[in-house]
mmCIF file of C-alpha atoms in Angstrom:
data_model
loop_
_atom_site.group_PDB
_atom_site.id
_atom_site.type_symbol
_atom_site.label_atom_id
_atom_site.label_comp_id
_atom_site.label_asym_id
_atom_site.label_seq_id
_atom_site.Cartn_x
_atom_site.Cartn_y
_atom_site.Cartn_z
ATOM 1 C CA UNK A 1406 0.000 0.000 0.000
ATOM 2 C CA UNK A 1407 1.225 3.176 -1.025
ATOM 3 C CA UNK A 1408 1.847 5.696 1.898
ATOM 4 C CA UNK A 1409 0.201 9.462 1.496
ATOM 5 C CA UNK A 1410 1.734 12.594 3.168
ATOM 6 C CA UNK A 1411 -0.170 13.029 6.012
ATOM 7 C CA UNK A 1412 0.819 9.249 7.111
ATOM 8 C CA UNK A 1413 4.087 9.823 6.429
ATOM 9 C CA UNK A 1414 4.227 12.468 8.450
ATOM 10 C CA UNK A 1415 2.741 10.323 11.548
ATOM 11 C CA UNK A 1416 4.879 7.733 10.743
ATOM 12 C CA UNK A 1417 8.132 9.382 10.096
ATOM 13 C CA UNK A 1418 8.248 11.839 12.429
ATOM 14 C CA UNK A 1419 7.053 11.925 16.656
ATOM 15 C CA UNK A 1420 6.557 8.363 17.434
ATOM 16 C CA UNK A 1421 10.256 7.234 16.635
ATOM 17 C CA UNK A 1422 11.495 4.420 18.579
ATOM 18 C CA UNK A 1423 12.800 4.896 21.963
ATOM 19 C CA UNK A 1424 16.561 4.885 21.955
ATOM 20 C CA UNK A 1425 18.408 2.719 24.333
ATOM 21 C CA UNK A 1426 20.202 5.720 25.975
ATOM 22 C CA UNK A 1427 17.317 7.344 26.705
ATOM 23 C CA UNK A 1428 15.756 4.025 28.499
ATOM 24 C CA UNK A 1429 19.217 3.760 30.175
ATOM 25 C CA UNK A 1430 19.013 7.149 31.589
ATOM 26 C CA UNK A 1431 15.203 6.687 32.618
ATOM 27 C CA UNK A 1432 15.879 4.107 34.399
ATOM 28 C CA UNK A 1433 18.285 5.495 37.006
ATOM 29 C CA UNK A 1434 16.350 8.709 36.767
ATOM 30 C CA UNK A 1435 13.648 5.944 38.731
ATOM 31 C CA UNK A 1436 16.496 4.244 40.674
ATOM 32 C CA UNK A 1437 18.130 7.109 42.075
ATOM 33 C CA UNK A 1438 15.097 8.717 44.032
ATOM 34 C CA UNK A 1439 13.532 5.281 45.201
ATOM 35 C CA UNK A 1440 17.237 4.329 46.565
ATOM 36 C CA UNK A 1441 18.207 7.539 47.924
ATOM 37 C CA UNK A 1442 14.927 7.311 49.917
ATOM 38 C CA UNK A 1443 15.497 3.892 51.217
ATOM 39 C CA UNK A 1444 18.516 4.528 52.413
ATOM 40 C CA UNK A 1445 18.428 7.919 53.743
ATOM 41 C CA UNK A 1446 14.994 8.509 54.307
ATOM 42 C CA UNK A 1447 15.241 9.982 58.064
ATOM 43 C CA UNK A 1448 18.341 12.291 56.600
ATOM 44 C CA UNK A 1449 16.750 13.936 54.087
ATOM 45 C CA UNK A 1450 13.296 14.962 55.836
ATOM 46 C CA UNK A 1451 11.662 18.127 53.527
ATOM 47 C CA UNK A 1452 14.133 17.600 50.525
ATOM 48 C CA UNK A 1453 12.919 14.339 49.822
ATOM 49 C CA UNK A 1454 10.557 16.017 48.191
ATOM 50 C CA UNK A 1455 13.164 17.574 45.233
ATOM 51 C CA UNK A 1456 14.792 14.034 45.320
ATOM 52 C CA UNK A 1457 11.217 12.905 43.651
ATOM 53 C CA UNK A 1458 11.389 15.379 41.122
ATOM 54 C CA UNK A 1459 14.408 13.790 39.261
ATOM 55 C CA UNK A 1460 11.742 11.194 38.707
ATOM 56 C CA UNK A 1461 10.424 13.561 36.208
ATOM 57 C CA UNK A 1462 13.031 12.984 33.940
ATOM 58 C CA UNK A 1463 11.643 10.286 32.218
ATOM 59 C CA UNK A 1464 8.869 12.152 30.907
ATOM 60 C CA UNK A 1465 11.066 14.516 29.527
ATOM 61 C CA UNK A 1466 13.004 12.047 27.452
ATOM 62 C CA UNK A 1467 10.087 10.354 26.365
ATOM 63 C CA UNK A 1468 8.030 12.729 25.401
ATOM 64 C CA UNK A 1469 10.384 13.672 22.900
ATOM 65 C CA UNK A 1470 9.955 10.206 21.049
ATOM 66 C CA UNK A 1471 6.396 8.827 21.769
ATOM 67 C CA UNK A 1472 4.674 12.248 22.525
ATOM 68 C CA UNK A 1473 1.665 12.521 24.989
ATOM 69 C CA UNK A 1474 1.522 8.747 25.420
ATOM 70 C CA UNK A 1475 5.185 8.735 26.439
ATOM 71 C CA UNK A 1476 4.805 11.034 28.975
ATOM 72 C CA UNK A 1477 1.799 9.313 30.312
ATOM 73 C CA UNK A 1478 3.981 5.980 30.106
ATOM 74 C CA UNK A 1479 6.674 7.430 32.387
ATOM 75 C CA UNK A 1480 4.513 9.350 34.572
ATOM 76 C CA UNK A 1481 2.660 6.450 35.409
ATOM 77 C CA UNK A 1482 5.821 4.282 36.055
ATOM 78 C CA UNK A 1483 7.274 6.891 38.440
ATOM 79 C CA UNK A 1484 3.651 6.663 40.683
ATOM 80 C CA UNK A 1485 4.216 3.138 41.120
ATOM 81 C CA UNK A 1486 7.954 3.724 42.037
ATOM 82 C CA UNK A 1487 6.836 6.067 44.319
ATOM 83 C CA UNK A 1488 4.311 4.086 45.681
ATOM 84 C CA UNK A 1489 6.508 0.887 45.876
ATOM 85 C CA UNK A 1490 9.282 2.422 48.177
ATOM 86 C CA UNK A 1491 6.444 4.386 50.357
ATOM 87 C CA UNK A 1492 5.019 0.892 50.988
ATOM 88 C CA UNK A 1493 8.402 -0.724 51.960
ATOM 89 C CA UNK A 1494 8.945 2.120 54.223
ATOM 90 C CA UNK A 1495 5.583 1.034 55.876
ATOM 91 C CA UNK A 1496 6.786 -2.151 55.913
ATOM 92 C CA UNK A 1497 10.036 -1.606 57.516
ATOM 93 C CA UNK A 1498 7.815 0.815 60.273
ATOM 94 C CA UNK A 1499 9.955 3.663 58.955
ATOM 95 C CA UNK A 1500 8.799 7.208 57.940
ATOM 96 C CA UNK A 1501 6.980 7.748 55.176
ATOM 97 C CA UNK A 1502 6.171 11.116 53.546
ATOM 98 C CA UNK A 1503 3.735 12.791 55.324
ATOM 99 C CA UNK A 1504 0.259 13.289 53.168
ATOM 100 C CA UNK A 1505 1.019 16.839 52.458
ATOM 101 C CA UNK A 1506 4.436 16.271 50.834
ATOM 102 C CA UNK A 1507 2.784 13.348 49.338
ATOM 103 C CA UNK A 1508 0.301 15.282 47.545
ATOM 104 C CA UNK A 1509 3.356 18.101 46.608
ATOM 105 C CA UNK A 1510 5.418 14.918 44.387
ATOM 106 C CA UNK A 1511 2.143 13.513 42.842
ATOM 107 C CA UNK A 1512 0.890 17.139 41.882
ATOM 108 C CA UNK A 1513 3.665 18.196 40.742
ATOM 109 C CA UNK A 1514 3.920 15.143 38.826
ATOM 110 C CA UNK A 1515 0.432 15.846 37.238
ATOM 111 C CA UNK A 1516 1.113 19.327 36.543
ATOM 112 C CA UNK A 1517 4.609 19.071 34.689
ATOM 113 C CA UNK A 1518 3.607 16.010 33.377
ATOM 114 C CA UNK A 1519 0.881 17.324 31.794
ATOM 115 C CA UNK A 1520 2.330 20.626 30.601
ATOM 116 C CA UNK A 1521 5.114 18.334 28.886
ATOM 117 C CA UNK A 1522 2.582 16.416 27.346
ATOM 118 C CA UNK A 1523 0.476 18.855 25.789
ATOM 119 C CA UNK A 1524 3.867 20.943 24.630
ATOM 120 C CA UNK A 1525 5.839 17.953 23.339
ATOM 121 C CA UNK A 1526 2.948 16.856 21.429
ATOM 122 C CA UNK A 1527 1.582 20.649 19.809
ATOM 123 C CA UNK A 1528 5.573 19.878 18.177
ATOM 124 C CA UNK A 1529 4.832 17.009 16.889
ATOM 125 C CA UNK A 1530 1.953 18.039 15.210
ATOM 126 C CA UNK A 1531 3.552 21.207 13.796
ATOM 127 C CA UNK A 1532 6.442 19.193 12.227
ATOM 128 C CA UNK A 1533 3.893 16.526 10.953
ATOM 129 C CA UNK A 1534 1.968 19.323 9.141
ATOM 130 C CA UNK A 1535 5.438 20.579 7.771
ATOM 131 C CA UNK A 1536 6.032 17.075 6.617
ATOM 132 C CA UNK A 1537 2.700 16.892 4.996
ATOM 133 C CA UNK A 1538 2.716 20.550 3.665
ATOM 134 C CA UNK A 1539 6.642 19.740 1.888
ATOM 135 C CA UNK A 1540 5.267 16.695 0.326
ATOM 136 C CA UNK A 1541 2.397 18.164 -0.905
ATOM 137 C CA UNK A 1542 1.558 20.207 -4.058
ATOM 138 C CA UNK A 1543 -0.441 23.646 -3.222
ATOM 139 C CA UNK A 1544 -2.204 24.102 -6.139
ATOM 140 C CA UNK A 1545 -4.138 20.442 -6.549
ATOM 141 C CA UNK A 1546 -3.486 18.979 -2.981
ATOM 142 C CA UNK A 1547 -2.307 16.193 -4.812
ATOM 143 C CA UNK A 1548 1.269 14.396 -3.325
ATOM 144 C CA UNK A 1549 4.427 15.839 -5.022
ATOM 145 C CA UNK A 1550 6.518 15.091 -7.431
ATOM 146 C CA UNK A 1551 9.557 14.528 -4.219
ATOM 147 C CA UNK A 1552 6.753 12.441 -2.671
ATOM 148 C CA UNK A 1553 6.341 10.260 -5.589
ATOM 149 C CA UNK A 1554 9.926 9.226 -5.957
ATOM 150 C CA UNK A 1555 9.803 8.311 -2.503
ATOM 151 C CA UNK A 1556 6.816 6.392 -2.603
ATOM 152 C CA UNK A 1557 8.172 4.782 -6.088
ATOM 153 C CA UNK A 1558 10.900 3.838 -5.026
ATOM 154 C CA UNK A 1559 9.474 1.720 -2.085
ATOM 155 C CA UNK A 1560 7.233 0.045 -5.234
ATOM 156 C CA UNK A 1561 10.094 -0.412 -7.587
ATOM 157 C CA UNK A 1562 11.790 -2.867 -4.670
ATOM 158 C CA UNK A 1563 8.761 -4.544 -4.723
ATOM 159 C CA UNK A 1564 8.259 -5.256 -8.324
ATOM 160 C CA UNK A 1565 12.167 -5.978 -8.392
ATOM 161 C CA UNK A 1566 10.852 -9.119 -5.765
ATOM 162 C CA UNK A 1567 7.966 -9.833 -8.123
ATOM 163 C CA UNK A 1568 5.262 -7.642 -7.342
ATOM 164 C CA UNK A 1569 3.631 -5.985 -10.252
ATOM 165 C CA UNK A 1570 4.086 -2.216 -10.970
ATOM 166 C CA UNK A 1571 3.149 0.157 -13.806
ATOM 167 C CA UNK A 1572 3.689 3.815 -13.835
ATOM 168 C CA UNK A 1573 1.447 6.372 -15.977
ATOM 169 C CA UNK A 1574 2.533 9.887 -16.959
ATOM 170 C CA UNK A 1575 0.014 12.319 -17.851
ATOM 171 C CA UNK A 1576 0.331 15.640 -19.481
ATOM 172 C CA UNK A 1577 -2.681 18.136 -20.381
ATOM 173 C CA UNK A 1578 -3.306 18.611 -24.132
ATOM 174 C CA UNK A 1579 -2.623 22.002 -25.996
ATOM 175 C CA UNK A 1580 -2.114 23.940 -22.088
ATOM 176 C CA UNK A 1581 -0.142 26.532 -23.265
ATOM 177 C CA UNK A 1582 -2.693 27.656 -25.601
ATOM 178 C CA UNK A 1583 -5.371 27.179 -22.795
ATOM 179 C CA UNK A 1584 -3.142 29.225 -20.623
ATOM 180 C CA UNK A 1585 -2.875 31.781 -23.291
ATOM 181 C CA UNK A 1586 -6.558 32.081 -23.599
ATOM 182 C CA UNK A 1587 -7.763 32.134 -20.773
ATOM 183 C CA UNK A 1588 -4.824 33.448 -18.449
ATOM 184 C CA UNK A 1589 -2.989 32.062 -15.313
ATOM 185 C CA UNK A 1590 -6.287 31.463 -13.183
ATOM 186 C CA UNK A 1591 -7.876 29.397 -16.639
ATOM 187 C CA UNK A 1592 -4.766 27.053 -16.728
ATOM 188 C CA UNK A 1593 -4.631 26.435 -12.694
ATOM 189 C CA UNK A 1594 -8.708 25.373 -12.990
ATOM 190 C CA UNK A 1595 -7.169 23.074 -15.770
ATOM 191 C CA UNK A 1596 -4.650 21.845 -13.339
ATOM 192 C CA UNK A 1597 -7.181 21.413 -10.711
ATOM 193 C CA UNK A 1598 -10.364 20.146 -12.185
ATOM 194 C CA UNK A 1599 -7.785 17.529 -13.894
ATOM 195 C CA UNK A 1600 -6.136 16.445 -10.573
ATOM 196 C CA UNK A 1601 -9.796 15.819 -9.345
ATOM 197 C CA UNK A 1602 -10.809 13.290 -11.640
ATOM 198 C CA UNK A 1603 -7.396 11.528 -11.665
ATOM 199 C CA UNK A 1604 -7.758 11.667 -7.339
ATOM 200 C CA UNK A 1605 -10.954 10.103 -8.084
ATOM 201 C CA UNK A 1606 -10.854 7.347 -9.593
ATOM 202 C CA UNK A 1607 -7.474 6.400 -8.027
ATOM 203 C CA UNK A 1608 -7.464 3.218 -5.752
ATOM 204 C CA UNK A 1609 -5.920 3.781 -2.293
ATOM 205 C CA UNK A 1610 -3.219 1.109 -3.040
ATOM 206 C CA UNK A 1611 -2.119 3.564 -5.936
ATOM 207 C CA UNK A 1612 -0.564 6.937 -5.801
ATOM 208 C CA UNK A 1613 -1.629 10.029 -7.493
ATOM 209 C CA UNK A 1614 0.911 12.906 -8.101
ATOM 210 C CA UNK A 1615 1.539 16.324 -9.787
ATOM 211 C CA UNK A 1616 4.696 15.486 -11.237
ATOM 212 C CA UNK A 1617 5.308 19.149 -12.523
ATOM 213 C CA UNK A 1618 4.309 21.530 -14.566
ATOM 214 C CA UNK A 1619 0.869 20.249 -16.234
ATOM 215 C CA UNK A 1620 2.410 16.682 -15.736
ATOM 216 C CA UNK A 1621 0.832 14.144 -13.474
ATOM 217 C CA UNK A 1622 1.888 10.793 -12.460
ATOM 218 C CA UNK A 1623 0.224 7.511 -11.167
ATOM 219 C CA UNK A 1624 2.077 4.318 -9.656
ATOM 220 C CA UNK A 1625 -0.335 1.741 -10.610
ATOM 221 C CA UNK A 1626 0.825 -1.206 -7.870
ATOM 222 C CA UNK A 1627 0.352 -4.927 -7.845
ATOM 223 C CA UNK A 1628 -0.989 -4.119 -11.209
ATOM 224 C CA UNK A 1629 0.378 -4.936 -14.792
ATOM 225 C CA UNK A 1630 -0.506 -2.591 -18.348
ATOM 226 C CA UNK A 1631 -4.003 -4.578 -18.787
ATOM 227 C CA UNK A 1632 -4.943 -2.755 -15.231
ATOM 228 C CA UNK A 1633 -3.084 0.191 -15.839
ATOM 229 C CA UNK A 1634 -5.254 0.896 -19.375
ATOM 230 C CA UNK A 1635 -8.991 0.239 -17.504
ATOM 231 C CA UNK A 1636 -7.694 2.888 -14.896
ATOM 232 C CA UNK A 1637 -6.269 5.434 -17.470
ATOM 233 C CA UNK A 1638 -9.824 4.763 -18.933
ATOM 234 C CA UNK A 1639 -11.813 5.637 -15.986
ATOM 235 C CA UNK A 1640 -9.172 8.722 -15.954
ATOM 236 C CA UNK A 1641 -10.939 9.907 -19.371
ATOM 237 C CA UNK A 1642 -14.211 8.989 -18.666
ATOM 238 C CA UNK A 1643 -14.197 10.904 -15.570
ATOM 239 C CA UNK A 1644 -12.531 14.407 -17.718
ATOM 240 C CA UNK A 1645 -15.304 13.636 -20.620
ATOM 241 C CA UNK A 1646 -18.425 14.370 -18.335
ATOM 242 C CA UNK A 1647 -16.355 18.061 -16.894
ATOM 243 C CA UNK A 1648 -15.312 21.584 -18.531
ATOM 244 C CA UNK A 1649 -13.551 24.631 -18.118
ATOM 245 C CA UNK A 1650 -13.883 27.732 -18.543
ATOM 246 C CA UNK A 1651 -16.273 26.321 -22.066
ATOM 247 C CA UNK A 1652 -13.570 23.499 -23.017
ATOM 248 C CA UNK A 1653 -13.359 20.193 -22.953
ATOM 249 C CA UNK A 1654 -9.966 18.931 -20.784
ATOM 250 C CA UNK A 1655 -7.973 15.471 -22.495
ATOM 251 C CA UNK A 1656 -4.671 14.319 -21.812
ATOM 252 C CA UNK A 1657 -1.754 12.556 -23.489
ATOM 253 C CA UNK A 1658 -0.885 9.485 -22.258
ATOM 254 C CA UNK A 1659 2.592 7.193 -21.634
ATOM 255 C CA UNK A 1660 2.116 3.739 -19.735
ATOM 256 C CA UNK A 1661 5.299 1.589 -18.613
ATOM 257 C CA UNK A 1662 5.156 -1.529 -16.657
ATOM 258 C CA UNK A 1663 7.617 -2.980 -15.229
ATOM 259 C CA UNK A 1664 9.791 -5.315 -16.274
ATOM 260 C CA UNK A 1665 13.929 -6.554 -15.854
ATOM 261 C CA UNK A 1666 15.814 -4.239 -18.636
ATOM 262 C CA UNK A 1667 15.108 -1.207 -15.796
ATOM 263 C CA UNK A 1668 17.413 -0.573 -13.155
ATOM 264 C CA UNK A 1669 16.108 1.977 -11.431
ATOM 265 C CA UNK A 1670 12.990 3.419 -10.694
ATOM 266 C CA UNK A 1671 13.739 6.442 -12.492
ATOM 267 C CA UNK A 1672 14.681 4.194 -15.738
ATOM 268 C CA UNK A 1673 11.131 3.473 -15.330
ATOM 269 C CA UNK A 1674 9.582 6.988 -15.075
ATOM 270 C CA UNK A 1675 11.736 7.586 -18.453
ATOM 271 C CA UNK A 1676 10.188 4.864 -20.280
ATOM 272 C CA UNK A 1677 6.600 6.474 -19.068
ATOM 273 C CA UNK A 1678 7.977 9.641 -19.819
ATOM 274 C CA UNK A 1679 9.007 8.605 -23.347
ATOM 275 C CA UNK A 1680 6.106 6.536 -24.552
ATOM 276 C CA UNK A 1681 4.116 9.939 -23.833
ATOM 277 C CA UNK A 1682 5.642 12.317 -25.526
ATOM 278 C CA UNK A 1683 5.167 9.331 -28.585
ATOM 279 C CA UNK A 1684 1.278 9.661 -27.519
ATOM 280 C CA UNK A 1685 1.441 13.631 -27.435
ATOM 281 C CA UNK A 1686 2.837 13.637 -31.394
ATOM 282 C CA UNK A 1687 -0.316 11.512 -32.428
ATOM 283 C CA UNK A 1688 -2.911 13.920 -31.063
ATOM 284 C CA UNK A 1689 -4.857 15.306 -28.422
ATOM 285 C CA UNK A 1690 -5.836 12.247 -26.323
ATOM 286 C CA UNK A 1691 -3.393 9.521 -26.993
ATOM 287 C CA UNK A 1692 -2.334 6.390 -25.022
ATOM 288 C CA UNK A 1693 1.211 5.178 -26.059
ATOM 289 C CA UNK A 1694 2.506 1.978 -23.784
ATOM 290 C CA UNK A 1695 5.607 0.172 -22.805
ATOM 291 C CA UNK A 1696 4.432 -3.440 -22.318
ATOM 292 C CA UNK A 1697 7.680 -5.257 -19.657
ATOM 293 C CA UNK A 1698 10.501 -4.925 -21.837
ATOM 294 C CA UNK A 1699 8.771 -4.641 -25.238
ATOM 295 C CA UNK A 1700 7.722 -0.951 -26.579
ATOM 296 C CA UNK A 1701 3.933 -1.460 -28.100
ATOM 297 C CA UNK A 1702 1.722 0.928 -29.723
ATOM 298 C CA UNK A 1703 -1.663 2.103 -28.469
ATOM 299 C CA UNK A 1704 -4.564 3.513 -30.462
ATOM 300 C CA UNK A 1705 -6.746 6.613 -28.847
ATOM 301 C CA UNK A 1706 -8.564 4.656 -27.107
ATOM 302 C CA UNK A 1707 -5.820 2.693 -25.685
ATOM 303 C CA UNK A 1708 -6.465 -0.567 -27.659
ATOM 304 C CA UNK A 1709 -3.097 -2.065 -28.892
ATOM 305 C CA UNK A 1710 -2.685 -1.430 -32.602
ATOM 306 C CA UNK A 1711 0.557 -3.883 -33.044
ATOM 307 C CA UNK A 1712 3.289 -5.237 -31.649
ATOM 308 C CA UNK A 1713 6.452 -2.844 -32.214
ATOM 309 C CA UNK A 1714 8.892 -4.525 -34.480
ATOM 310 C CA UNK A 1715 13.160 -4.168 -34.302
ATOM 311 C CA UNK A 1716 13.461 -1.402 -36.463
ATOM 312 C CA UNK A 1717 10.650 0.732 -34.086
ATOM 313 C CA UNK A 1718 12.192 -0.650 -31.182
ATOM 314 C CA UNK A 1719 15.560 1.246 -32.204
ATOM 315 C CA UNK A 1720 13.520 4.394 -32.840
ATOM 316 C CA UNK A 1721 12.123 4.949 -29.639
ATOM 317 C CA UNK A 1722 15.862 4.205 -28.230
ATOM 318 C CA UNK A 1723 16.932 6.444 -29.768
ATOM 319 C CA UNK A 1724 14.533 9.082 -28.625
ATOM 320 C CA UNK A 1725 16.044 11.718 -26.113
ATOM 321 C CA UNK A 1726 14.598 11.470 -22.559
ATOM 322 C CA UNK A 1727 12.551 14.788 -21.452
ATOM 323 C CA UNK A 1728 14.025 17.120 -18.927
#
């Protein structure tokens, strides 16, 4: 399944794994008080009270990691430290902290605790928001392009174990002129009303993208060119039944699946990349395919016309990949 921004964000960033340091040091943040207490108790009277505070350490630590439910972790593991060494000392008929300075540690557990909590966790969401809002594109609210490789790349290892992968590159028919005509706001209601019908109709296994400029991308996964085509059709289907600003919105299209003779994920994109600028010379509304490692041509409609023969084959090679 193919991750969106927002749960990368979650996942990447705020709920990290604990490091062993900080355990380490949690842990005889804990030890210190409780043994300090047992073995001093009658010595240190009225400052027992700031020994317990060191106990507040682990939330501190934690809450940098795990957030609000870190702090609540730690906070509740120093009450029953606390409460383990004040029953020992009951046991032992020693002194115990009188119910006053009793109530001073636990509030002032409750209170810091809490403030660290709420803090630690308003800066988590703020850099989850930055995550999401860097990964994002403005204009469509569609992931970006940097998002895509990411994601792409995580698909490309799977395909490379077997899993089935196709890639789609989209690019909006005659938007300069539309741009022209109709000014900046005309071609961003392109852009927009586009990126709607490609968001809807995309699966949430699959992964959606502005690629750049009036280029969009899809990573079709666990999916070969057969299911790549019925989606690119729904894609069309969707733009035939919308307008703007009076016109009619189509798109030239380049499929690649995946198959051994690419290296790299961006080999991949390049093939996609490729077999659309071949659909973009045909005419408005072209489908132009890379079938596993054999080039084939596509009709309008995305039908296949023919299998591509040597001579083609060493054509399209020798076509220069878009910058």
């Amino acid at each position: 399944m193919v991750l969106n921004p927002s749960t990368l964000g979650r996942a990447g960033l705020g709920r990290q794994p604990v490091p062993l340091r900080a355990i380490v040091i949690s842990a005889f943040a804990l030890f210190v008080p409780a043994v300090a207490t047992l073995a001093f108790s009658e010595q240190l009277r009225y400052n027992e009270v700031l020994v317990w505070l060191v106990a507040l350490i682990p939330a501190f630590l934690v809450a940098y990691y795990r957030g609000w439910e870190g702090v609540a972790k730690a906070l509740a593991l120093g009450m029953v430290v606390l409460t383990a060494v004040q029953i020992i000392l009951l046991l032992q008929g020693r002194r115990v902290l009188h119910h006053e300075m009793l109530a001073t540690v636990v509030g002032a557990y409750v209170i810091i605790g809490v403030g660290v909590g709420l803090l630690t966790e308003l800066i988590h969401r703020e850099r989850e928001r930055a995550v999401e809002m860097a990964l994002t594109d403005g204009l469509t609210q569609l992931p970006n392009r940097r998002f895509a490789e990411l994601a792409l790349e995580r698909e490309f290892a799977a395909a490379r174990r077997g899993r089935r992968l196709c890639v789609v590159m989209f690019d909006l028919d005659g938007f300069k002129r539309f741009n022209d005509t109709h000014g900046h706001p005309g071609g961003d209601e392109a852009l927009k009303t586009f990126a709607e019908a490609l968001d809807g109709v995309t699966r949430k296994m699959d992964l959606s993208c502005r690629w750049g400029g009036e280029e969009f991308l899809s990573i079709v996964s666990s999916s070969g060119l057969e299911g790549a085509l019925v989606f690119v059709s729904r894609v069309k289907e969707r733009l035939a039944t919308v307008q703007v600003r009076g016109e009619t919105v189509s798109v030239g299209v380049g499929l690649a699946e995946y198959g051994s003779r690419y290296a790299t994920a961006g080999a991949l994109i390049e093939a996609a990349d490729n077999a659309m600028y071949r659909a973009k010379a045909r005419g408005p509304g072209s489908v132009a395919a890379v079938y596993g490692n054999d080039p084939e041509d596509l009709d309008a409609e995305g039908h296949r016309e023919r299998r591509a023969g040597p001579s083609d084959r060493r054509a399209i090679q020798r076509e220069p990949a878009s910058t």
